Amino acid sequence: GVYPPVGSGEQLDRTLEELRRSELAVLGHEGAEPAYLFRHVITREVAYESLSTVLRASLHARVGDYIEATYGADLEPFLDLLAHHYSLSDNREKRREYLLRAGVAAQAAFANEAAVSFYERLLPLIPERERSDVLLRLGQVLRHVGRWEEAEAVFRDALRLANDQITAARCRLEQGDLLRERGDPAAAEWLEAARRSFAAA
């Protein structure tokens, strides 16, 4: 479904069986659609690196396209997989879409390190004027895991890049809440600024 030039099902089965007999691959599980795994990660790395950059990017995009076409009715279980494959493809729009969706899902599930990774990989792919919302989300996760200084810097960046009153107010509110948690008296000033911004908006 991803790469038709590899040949028919029978050809593929024969080739995979040869790899298994040569001990380069092992059978992960049997059944209607058996899965094969590389026996050693080094073998996998050598095989992967032997593909041209263009072919690798194309294959990653094809995997993403296949998942979308096959499971389009419910992609939630596949968001991290889609983010992984599209982020290694040349499809910039899909890369942005799925890194954001995977980050939001990871944040909601309190998979904090995954959320941070998705958001940090997403930020360089979007124009500065669109970064505030992602920075706010990243700051929330950093704050949640106790990386307060990093969260504060991220909230300040989000405020600097905010291009509307509501976003600026949200930035001030997040910064104020963070300072309040830390027992910093400057929290009151930030929270009042947030109140004024929301009122003005």
PDB file of C-alpha atoms in Angstrom:
ATOM      1  CA  GLY A   1       0.000   0.000   0.000  1.00  0.00           C
ATOM      2  CA  VAL A   2       2.942   2.359   0.567  1.00  0.00           C
ATOM      3  CA  TYR A   3       5.429   1.291  -2.083  1.00  0.00           C
ATOM      4  CA  PRO A   4       3.948  -0.747  -4.989  1.00  0.00           C
ATOM      5  CA  PRO A   5       7.282  -0.991  -6.934  1.00  0.00           C
ATOM      6  CA  VAL A   6       8.510  -3.454  -4.276  1.00  0.00           C
ATOM      7  CA  GLY A   7       6.538  -6.157  -6.109  1.00  0.00           C
ATOM      8  CA  SER A   8       3.642  -8.537  -5.557  1.00  0.00           C
ATOM      9  CA  GLY A   9       2.726 -10.006  -2.196  1.00  0.00           C
ATOM     10  CA  GLU A  10       4.345 -13.322  -3.145  1.00  0.00           C
ATOM     11  CA  GLN A  11       7.599 -11.623  -4.178  1.00  0.00           C
ATOM     12  CA  LEU A  12       7.658  -9.634  -0.965  1.00  0.00           C
ATOM     13  CA  ASP A  13       6.990 -12.724   1.152  1.00  0.00           C
ATOM     14  CA  ARG A  14       9.862 -14.581  -0.566  1.00  0.00           C
ATOM     15  CA  THR A  15      12.263 -11.684  -0.082  1.00  0.00           C
ATOM     16  CA  LEU A  16      11.323 -11.261   3.577  1.00  0.00           C
ATOM     17  CA  GLU A  17      11.766 -14.982   4.148  1.00  0.00           C
ATOM     18  CA  GLU A  18      15.258 -14.776   2.601  1.00  0.00           C
ATOM     19  CA  LEU A  19      16.106 -11.923   4.975  1.00  0.00           C
ATOM     20  CA  ARG A  20      14.847 -14.014   7.898  1.00  0.00           C
ATOM     21  CA  ARG A  21      16.895 -17.056   6.845  1.00  0.00           C
ATOM     22  CA  SER A  22      19.992 -14.896   6.509  1.00  0.00           C
ATOM     23  CA  GLU A  23      19.291 -13.638  10.067  1.00  0.00           C
ATOM     24  CA  LEU A  24      19.109 -10.000   9.014  1.00  0.00           C
ATOM     25  CA  ALA A  25      15.445  -9.903  10.052  1.00  0.00           C
ATOM     26  CA  VAL A  26      13.225 -11.708  12.533  1.00  0.00           C
ATOM     27  CA  LEU A  27       9.523 -12.397  12.460  1.00  0.00           C
ATOM     28  CA  GLY A  28       7.864  -9.962  14.859  1.00  0.00           C
ATOM     29  CA  HIS A  29       4.437 -11.614  14.678  1.00  0.00           C
ATOM     30  CA  GLU A  30       2.661 -13.986  12.345  1.00  0.00           C
ATOM     31  CA  GLY A  31      -0.834 -13.832  10.920  1.00  0.00           C
ATOM     32  CA  ALA A  32      -2.565 -12.459   7.832  1.00  0.00           C
ATOM     33  CA  GLU A  33      -0.067  -9.558   7.767  1.00  0.00           C
ATOM     34  CA  PRO A  34       3.126 -10.736   9.459  1.00  0.00           C
ATOM     35  CA  ALA A  35       5.580  -8.127  10.731  1.00  0.00           C
ATOM     36  CA  TYR A  36       9.323  -8.377  10.327  1.00  0.00           C
ATOM     37  CA  LEU A  37      11.928  -6.579  12.404  1.00  0.00           C
ATOM     38  CA  PHE A  38      15.622  -5.993  11.827  1.00  0.00           C
ATOM     39  CA  ARG A  39      17.619  -8.286  14.086  1.00  0.00           C
ATOM     40  CA  HIS A  40      20.090  -5.495  14.908  1.00  0.00           C
ATOM     41  CA  VAL A  41      19.516  -1.747  15.004  1.00  0.00           C
ATOM     42  CA  ILE A  42      22.836  -1.242  13.158  1.00  0.00           C
ATOM     43  CA  THR A  43      21.481  -3.248  10.206  1.00  0.00           C
ATOM     44  CA  ARG A  44      18.390  -1.066  10.204  1.00  0.00           C
ATOM     45  CA  GLU A  45      20.519   2.092  10.262  1.00  0.00           C
ATOM     46  CA  VAL A  46      22.722   0.889   7.396  1.00  0.00           C
ATOM     47  CA  ALA A  47      19.662  -0.071   5.310  1.00  0.00           C
ATOM     48  CA  TYR A  48      17.940   3.251   6.039  1.00  0.00           C
ATOM     49  CA  GLU A  49      21.041   5.357   5.344  1.00  0.00           C
ATOM     50  CA  SER A  50      21.617   3.520   2.052  1.00  0.00           C
ATOM     51  CA  LEU A  51      18.385   5.027   0.686  1.00  0.00           C
ATOM     52  CA  SER A  52      18.719   8.353  -1.090  1.00  0.00           C
ATOM     53  CA  THR A  53      17.393  11.384   0.804  1.00  0.00           C
ATOM     54  CA  VAL A  54      14.756  11.893  -1.876  1.00  0.00           C
ATOM     55  CA  LEU A  55      13.533   8.278  -1.653  1.00  0.00           C
ATOM     56  CA  ARG A  56      13.479   8.387   2.159  1.00  0.00           C
ATOM     57  CA  ALA A  57      11.404  11.585   2.173  1.00  0.00           C
ATOM     58  CA  SER A  58       9.077  10.108  -0.450  1.00  0.00           C
ATOM     59  CA  LEU A  59       8.600   6.869   1.517  1.00  0.00           C
ATOM     60  CA  HIS A  60       7.864   8.760   4.741  1.00  0.00           C
ATOM     61  CA  ALA A  61       5.266  10.854   2.913  1.00  0.00           C
ATOM     62  CA  ARG A  62       3.732   7.710   1.398  1.00  0.00           C
ATOM     63  CA  VAL A  63       3.425   6.087   4.822  1.00  0.00           C
ATOM     64  CA  GLY A  64       1.664   9.211   6.102  1.00  0.00           C
ATOM     65  CA  ASP A  65      -0.626   9.306   3.068  1.00  0.00           C
ATOM     66  CA  TYR A  66      -1.433   5.596   3.488  1.00  0.00           C
ATOM     67  CA  ILE A  67      -2.348   6.040   7.166  1.00  0.00           C
ATOM     68  CA  GLU A  68      -4.546   9.044   6.337  1.00  0.00           C
ATOM     69  CA  ALA A  69      -6.321   7.176   3.517  1.00  0.00           C
ATOM     70  CA  THR A  70      -6.767   3.959   5.492  1.00  0.00           C
ATOM     71  CA  TYR A  71      -7.688   5.303   8.925  1.00  0.00           C
ATOM     72  CA  GLY A  72      -9.044   8.749   8.025  1.00  0.00           C
ATOM     73  CA  ALA A  73     -12.209   8.259  10.080  1.00  0.00           C
ATOM     74  CA  ASP A  74     -10.160   8.147  13.310  1.00  0.00           C
ATOM     75  CA  LEU A  75      -6.586   9.387  13.100  1.00  0.00           C
ATOM     76  CA  GLU A  76      -6.185  10.099  16.828  1.00  0.00           C
ATOM     77  CA  PRO A  77      -4.345   6.816  17.592  1.00  0.00           C
ATOM     78  CA  PHE A  78      -1.901   7.551  14.762  1.00  0.00           C
ATOM     79  CA  LEU A  79      -1.011  11.213  15.428  1.00  0.00           C
ATOM     80  CA  ASP A  80       2.488  10.543  16.746  1.00  0.00           C
ATOM     81  CA  LEU A  81       3.161   8.162  13.846  1.00  0.00           C
ATOM     82  CA  LEU A  82       1.859  10.717  11.326  1.00  0.00           C
ATOM     83  CA  ALA A  83       3.964  13.449  12.954  1.00  0.00           C
ATOM     84  CA  HIS A  84       7.024  11.194  12.749  1.00  0.00           C
ATOM     85  CA  HIS A  85       6.600  10.254   9.086  1.00  0.00           C
ATOM     86  CA  TYR A  86       5.509  13.643   7.779  1.00  0.00           C
ATOM     87  CA  SER A  87       8.267  15.403   9.726  1.00  0.00           C
ATOM     88  CA  LEU A  88      10.755  13.310   7.737  1.00  0.00           C
ATOM     89  CA  SER A  89       9.017  14.052   4.431  1.00  0.00           C
ATOM     90  CA  ASP A  90       9.081  17.101   2.163  1.00  0.00           C
ATOM     91  CA  ASN A  91       5.392  17.841   2.811  1.00  0.00           C
ATOM     92  CA  ARG A  92       5.722  21.013   4.885  1.00  0.00           C
ATOM     93  CA  GLU A  93       1.981  21.521   5.427  1.00  0.00           C
ATOM     94  CA  LYS A  94       1.428  17.982   6.700  1.00  0.00           C
ATOM     95  CA  ARG A  95       4.548  18.263   8.835  1.00  0.00           C
ATOM     96  CA  ARG A  96       3.146  21.370  10.510  1.00  0.00           C
ATOM     97  CA  GLU A  97      -0.376  19.942  10.843  1.00  0.00           C
ATOM     98  CA  TYR A  98       0.629  16.685  12.494  1.00  0.00           C
ATOM     99  CA  LEU A  99       3.366  18.061  14.745  1.00  0.00           C
ATOM    100  CA  LEU A 100       0.751  20.462  16.154  1.00  0.00           C
ATOM    101  CA  ARG A 101      -1.976  17.821  16.463  1.00  0.00           C
ATOM    102  CA  ALA A 102       0.418  15.337  18.063  1.00  0.00           C
ATOM    103  CA  GLY A 103       1.668  18.020  20.451  1.00  0.00           C
ATOM    104  CA  VAL A 104      -1.862  18.969  21.513  1.00  0.00           C
ATOM    105  CA  ALA A 105      -2.788  15.283  22.006  1.00  0.00           C
ATOM    106  CA  ALA A 106       0.379  14.578  23.991  1.00  0.00           C
ATOM    107  CA  GLN A 107      -0.217  17.661  26.150  1.00  0.00           C
ATOM    108  CA  ALA A 108      -3.806  16.556  26.860  1.00  0.00           C
ATOM    109  CA  ALA A 109      -2.555  13.082  27.831  1.00  0.00           C
ATOM    110  CA  PHE A 110       0.191  14.569  30.086  1.00  0.00           C
ATOM    111  CA  ALA A 111       2.863  12.989  27.863  1.00  0.00           C
ATOM    112  CA  ASN A 112       4.909  16.075  28.623  1.00  0.00           C
ATOM    113  CA  GLU A 113       8.281  15.233  27.111  1.00  0.00           C
ATOM    114  CA  ALA A 114       6.594  14.143  23.865  1.00  0.00           C
ATOM    115  CA  ALA A 115       4.559  17.371  23.793  1.00  0.00           C
ATOM    116  CA  VAL A 116       7.701  19.480  24.314  1.00  0.00           C
ATOM    117  CA  SER A 117       9.451  17.592  21.513  1.00  0.00           C
ATOM    118  CA  PHE A 118       6.552  18.042  19.079  1.00  0.00           C
ATOM    119  CA  TYR A 119       6.194  21.767  19.829  1.00  0.00           C
ATOM    120  CA  GLU A 120       9.937  22.433  19.625  1.00  0.00           C
ATOM    121  CA  ARG A 121      10.112  20.678  16.252  1.00  0.00           C
ATOM    122  CA  LEU A 122       7.096  22.635  15.020  1.00  0.00           C
ATOM    123  CA  LEU A 123       8.268  26.144  15.950  1.00  0.00           C
ATOM    124  CA  PRO A 124      10.980  26.529  13.255  1.00  0.00           C
ATOM    125  CA  LEU A 125       8.423  25.494  10.602  1.00  0.00           C
ATOM    126  CA  ILE A 126       5.970  28.330  11.220  1.00  0.00           C
ATOM    127  CA  PRO A 127       6.332  32.069  10.584  1.00  0.00           C
ATOM    128  CA  GLU A 128       7.025  34.236  13.648  1.00  0.00           C
ATOM    129  CA  ARG A 129       3.605  35.901  13.433  1.00  0.00           C
ATOM    130  CA  GLU A 130       1.957  32.480  13.963  1.00  0.00           C
ATOM    131  CA  ARG A 131       4.155  31.235  16.807  1.00  0.00           C
ATOM    132  CA  SER A 132       2.423  32.739  19.852  1.00  0.00           C
ATOM    133  CA  ASP A 133      -0.170  29.987  20.269  1.00  0.00           C
ATOM    134  CA  VAL A 134       2.428  27.208  19.998  1.00  0.00           C
ATOM    135  CA  LEU A 135       4.741  29.069  22.390  1.00  0.00           C
ATOM    136  CA  LEU A 136       1.886  29.383  24.888  1.00  0.00           C
ATOM    137  CA  ARG A 137       1.247  25.642  24.670  1.00  0.00           C
ATOM    138  CA  LEU A 138       4.957  24.878  25.050  1.00  0.00           C
ATOM    139  CA  GLY A 139       5.189  27.219  28.034  1.00  0.00           C
ATOM    140  CA  GLN A 140       2.228  25.517  29.714  1.00  0.00           C
ATOM    141  CA  VAL A 141       3.908  22.120  29.432  1.00  0.00           C
ATOM    142  CA  LEU A 142       7.261  23.459  30.673  1.00  0.00           C
ATOM    143  CA  ARG A 143       5.499  25.090  33.610  1.00  0.00           C
ATOM    144  CA  HIS A 144       3.639  21.850  34.381  1.00  0.00           C
ATOM    145  CA  VAL A 145       6.905  19.864  34.613  1.00  0.00           C
ATOM    146  CA  GLY A 146       8.589  22.503  36.776  1.00  0.00           C
ATOM    147  CA  ARG A 147      10.906  23.983  34.140  1.00  0.00           C
ATOM    148  CA  TRP A 148       9.803  27.420  35.288  1.00  0.00           C
ATOM    149  CA  GLU A 149      12.661  29.561  33.968  1.00  0.00           C
ATOM    150  CA  GLU A 150      12.274  28.074  30.499  1.00  0.00           C
ATOM    151  CA  ALA A 151       8.496  28.529  30.692  1.00  0.00           C
ATOM    152  CA  GLU A 152       8.914  32.178  31.677  1.00  0.00           C
ATOM    153  CA  ALA A 153      11.230  32.828  28.721  1.00  0.00           C
ATOM    154  CA  VAL A 154       8.768  31.095  26.380  1.00  0.00           C
ATOM    155  CA  PHE A 155       5.807  33.132  27.699  1.00  0.00           C
ATOM    156  CA  ARG A 156       7.797  36.348  27.176  1.00  0.00           C
ATOM    157  CA  ASP A 157       8.565  35.297  23.592  1.00  0.00           C
ATOM    158  CA  ALA A 158       4.884  34.522  23.032  1.00  0.00           C
ATOM    159  CA  LEU A 159       3.947  37.994  24.314  1.00  0.00           C
ATOM    160  CA  ARG A 160       6.575  39.657  22.101  1.00  0.00           C
ATOM    161  CA  LEU A 161       5.143  37.876  19.047  1.00  0.00           C
ATOM    162  CA  ALA A 162       1.451  38.262  19.958  1.00  0.00           C
ATOM    163  CA  ASN A 163      -0.424  40.037  17.176  1.00  0.00           C
ATOM    164  CA  ASP A 164      -3.790  40.533  18.848  1.00  0.00           C
ATOM    165  CA  GLN A 165      -5.156  41.626  22.234  1.00  0.00           C
ATOM    166  CA  ILE A 166      -6.550  38.238  23.258  1.00  0.00           C
ATOM    167  CA  THR A 167      -3.271  36.433  22.619  1.00  0.00           C
ATOM    168  CA  ALA A 168      -1.352  39.142  24.489  1.00  0.00           C
ATOM    169  CA  ALA A 169      -3.786  38.835  27.397  1.00  0.00           C
ATOM    170  CA  ARG A 170      -3.339  35.044  27.470  1.00  0.00           C
ATOM    171  CA  CYS A 171       0.442  35.509  27.540  1.00  0.00           C
ATOM    172  CA  ARG A 172       0.203  37.918  30.473  1.00  0.00           C
ATOM    173  CA  LEU A 173      -2.176  35.577  32.290  1.00  0.00           C
ATOM    174  CA  GLU A 174       0.139  32.572  31.868  1.00  0.00           C
ATOM    175  CA  GLN A 175       3.138  34.616  33.004  1.00  0.00           C
ATOM    176  CA  GLY A 176       1.198  35.954  35.993  1.00  0.00           C
ATOM    177  CA  ASP A 177       0.056  32.468  37.018  1.00  0.00           C
ATOM    178  CA  LEU A 178       3.599  31.154  36.730  1.00  0.00           C
ATOM    179  CA  LEU A 179       4.972  33.977  38.906  1.00  0.00           C
ATOM    180  CA  ARG A 180       2.151  33.435  41.418  1.00  0.00           C
ATOM    181  CA  GLU A 181       3.088  29.746  41.668  1.00  0.00           C
ATOM    182  CA  ARG A 182       6.681  30.756  42.338  1.00  0.00           C
ATOM    183  CA  GLY A 183       5.612  33.222  45.041  1.00  0.00           C
ATOM    184  CA  ASP A 184       6.917  36.194  43.048  1.00  0.00           C
ATOM    185  CA  PRO A 185       5.184  39.485  44.007  1.00  0.00           C
ATOM    186  CA  ALA A 186       5.430  40.634  40.366  1.00  0.00           C
ATOM    187  CA  ALA A 187       2.583  38.186  39.665  1.00  0.00           C
ATOM    188  CA  ALA A 188      -0.037  40.766  40.701  1.00  0.00           C
ATOM    189  CA  GLU A 189       1.219  43.253  38.120  1.00  0.00           C
ATOM    190  CA  TRP A 190       1.125  40.637  35.323  1.00  0.00           C
ATOM    191  CA  LEU A 191      -2.332  39.417  36.298  1.00  0.00           C
ATOM    192  CA  GLU A 192      -3.679  42.979  36.415  1.00  0.00           C
ATOM    193  CA  ALA A 193      -2.152  43.637  32.984  1.00  0.00           C
ATOM    194  CA  ALA A 194      -3.874  40.469  31.739  1.00  0.00           C
ATOM    195  CA  ARG A 195      -7.213  41.663  33.175  1.00  0.00           C
ATOM    196  CA  ARG A 196      -6.848  45.023  31.438  1.00  0.00           C
ATOM    197  CA  SER A 197      -5.927  43.337  28.150  1.00  0.00           C
ATOM    198  CA  PHE A 198      -8.944  41.034  28.283  1.00  0.00           C
ATOM    199  CA  ALA A 199     -11.194  43.986  29.164  1.00  0.00           C
ATOM    200  CA  ALA A 200      -9.816  46.020  26.265  1.00  0.00           C
ATOM    201  CA  ALA A 201     -10.307  43.100  23.876  1.00  0.00           C
TER     202      ALA A 201
END
